[in-house]
Amino acid sequence: MSALITMALYQPNMGKEEQLNSVLKNHIKTLEAEDLITSREPIRAQAADGTVIEIFEWKSDQAKDAAHESPAVMKIWNEIMEIAEIKSLSSLDEANHPFPNFAPYSV
């Protein structure tokens, strides 16, 4: 299968915003190092409720599945799950509007 665009949404737990930012600095680097994502520049944004949105491109369905077998990726994902809630796009108020807008977010 061809490449897949994905949106990962993380709402940091109270007081964990900086820690999430620190973990996310390594997230994309780790996916790149494991050769799981394309060279397309990821986009990061933030919803009004503080949810951080990462948009990136998997190389394939197989690459997405391989991420679950990678100890390096699983380490990052486990760190994220300890400090943030994984959310769906529909949970954001912005998703209820056409042409939703989000603030830029940089790590």
CSV table of C-alpha atoms in Angstrom, one decimal:
chain,number,residue,atom,x,y,z
A,1,MET,CA,0.0,0.0,0.0
A,2,SER,CA,1.1,3.6,-0.5
A,3,ALA,CA,2.0,6.1,2.1
A,4,LEU,CA,-0.6,7.2,4.7
A,5,ILE,CA,-1.1,10.5,6.4
A,6,THR,CA,-1.9,10.3,10.1
A,7,MET,CA,-2.9,12.7,12.8
A,8,ALA,CA,-1.8,11.9,16.3
A,9,LEU,CA,-3.5,13.9,19.1
A,10,TYR,CA,-2.2,14.2,22.6
A,11,GLN,CA,-3.7,16.1,25.4
A,12,PRO,CA,-1.1,16.5,28.1
A,13,ASN,CA,-2.1,15.7,31.7
A,14,MET,CA,-2.2,18.6,34.1
A,15,GLY,CA,1.3,20.0,34.5
A,16,LYS,CA,2.9,17.7,31.9
A,17,GLU,CA,3.0,20.1,29.0
A,18,GLU,CA,6.7,20.6,29.1
A,19,GLN,CA,7.4,16.9,29.5
A,20,LEU,CA,5.2,16.1,26.5
A,21,ASN,CA,7.1,18.7,24.5
A,22,SER,CA,10.3,17.1,25.5
A,23,VAL,CA,9.2,13.6,24.5
A,24,LEU,CA,7.8,14.8,21.1
A,25,LYS,CA,11.2,16.2,20.2
A,26,ASN,CA,12.3,12.6,19.8
A,27,HIS,CA,9.1,11.1,18.4
A,28,ILE,CA,9.5,12.1,14.7
A,29,LYS,CA,13.3,11.6,14.9
A,30,THR,CA,12.7,8.0,16.2
A,31,LEU,CA,10.2,7.3,13.4
A,32,GLU,CA,12.7,8.6,10.9
A,33,ALA,CA,15.6,6.6,12.3
A,34,GLU,CA,13.5,3.4,12.1
A,35,ASP,CA,12.7,4.3,8.4
A,36,LEU,CA,8.9,4.2,9.1
A,37,ILE,CA,7.9,7.7,7.8
A,38,THR,CA,8.5,9.6,4.6
A,39,SER,CA,10.6,12.7,4.3
A,40,ARG,CA,7.4,14.9,4.2
A,41,GLU,CA,7.8,17.6,6.8
A,42,PRO,CA,5.6,16.9,9.8
A,43,ILE,CA,3.1,19.5,10.9
A,44,ARG,CA,2.4,20.2,14.6
A,45,ALA,CA,-0.5,22.3,15.8
A,46,GLN,CA,-2.4,22.9,19.1
A,47,ALA,CA,-6.1,23.0,19.7
A,48,ALA,CA,-7.8,25.5,22.0
A,49,ASP,CA,-8.0,22.8,24.8
A,50,GLY,CA,-4.2,22.3,24.7
A,51,THR,CA,-4.3,19.1,22.6
A,52,VAL,CA,-1.2,18.8,20.5
A,53,ILE,CA,-1.7,17.5,17.0
A,54,GLU,CA,1.1,15.8,15.0
A,55,ILE,CA,0.5,15.2,11.3
A,56,PHE,CA,3.0,13.0,9.5
A,57,GLU,CA,3.2,10.4,6.7
A,58,TRP,CA,3.9,6.7,7.2
A,59,LYS,CA,5.7,5.1,4.4
A,60,SER,CA,3.1,2.3,4.2
A,61,ASP,CA,0.6,0.3,6.1
A,62,GLN,CA,3.4,-2.1,6.8
A,63,ALA,CA,5.6,0.6,8.2
A,64,LYS,CA,2.8,1.7,10.5
A,65,ASP,CA,2.4,-1.9,11.7
A,66,ALA,CA,6.2,-2.2,12.1
A,67,ALA,CA,6.2,0.7,14.5
A,68,HIS,CA,4.4,-1.5,17.0
A,69,GLU,CA,7.3,-4.0,16.8
A,70,SER,CA,10.0,-1.4,17.3
A,71,PRO,CA,11.4,-1.1,20.9
A,72,ALA,CA,12.5,2.4,20.2
A,73,VAL,CA,9.1,3.6,19.0
A,74,MET,CA,7.2,1.7,21.7
A,75,LYS,CA,9.5,3.4,24.4
A,76,ILE,CA,8.4,6.9,23.0
A,77,TRP,CA,4.7,5.9,22.7
A,78,ASN,CA,4.7,4.5,26.3
A,79,GLU,CA,6.2,7.8,27.6
A,80,ILE,CA,3.6,9.7,25.7
A,81,MET,CA,0.8,7.6,27.2
A,82,GLU,CA,2.1,8.2,30.7
A,83,ILE,CA,1.8,11.9,30.4
A,84,ALA,CA,-1.0,12.5,27.9
A,85,GLU,CA,-4.4,11.3,26.9
A,86,ILE,CA,-4.6,10.1,23.3
A,87,LYS,CA,-7.6,11.8,21.7
A,88,SER,CA,-9.6,11.5,18.6
A,89,LEU,CA,-10.1,14.4,16.2
A,90,SER,CA,-13.9,14.3,16.9
A,91,SER,CA,-13.2,15.2,20.5
A,92,LEU,CA,-11.9,18.6,19.6
A,93,ASP,CA,-14.4,21.6,19.4
A,94,GLU,CA,-12.6,22.7,16.3
A,95,ALA,CA,-13.7,19.5,14.5
A,96,ASN,CA,-17.3,20.7,14.6
A,97,HIS,CA,-16.6,23.5,12.2
A,98,PRO,CA,-15.7,23.6,8.6
A,99,PHE,CA,-12.1,24.8,8.0
A,100,PRO,CA,-11.0,24.3,11.6
A,101,ASN,CA,-8.0,26.4,12.7
A,102,PHE,CA,-5.3,25.4,15.1
A,103,ALA,CA,-2.4,27.3,16.6
A,104,PRO,CA,1.1,26.5,15.4
A,105,TYR,CA,3.1,24.3,17.8
A,106,SER,CA,6.8,23.7,17.8
A,107,VAL,CA,9.0,21.4,19.8
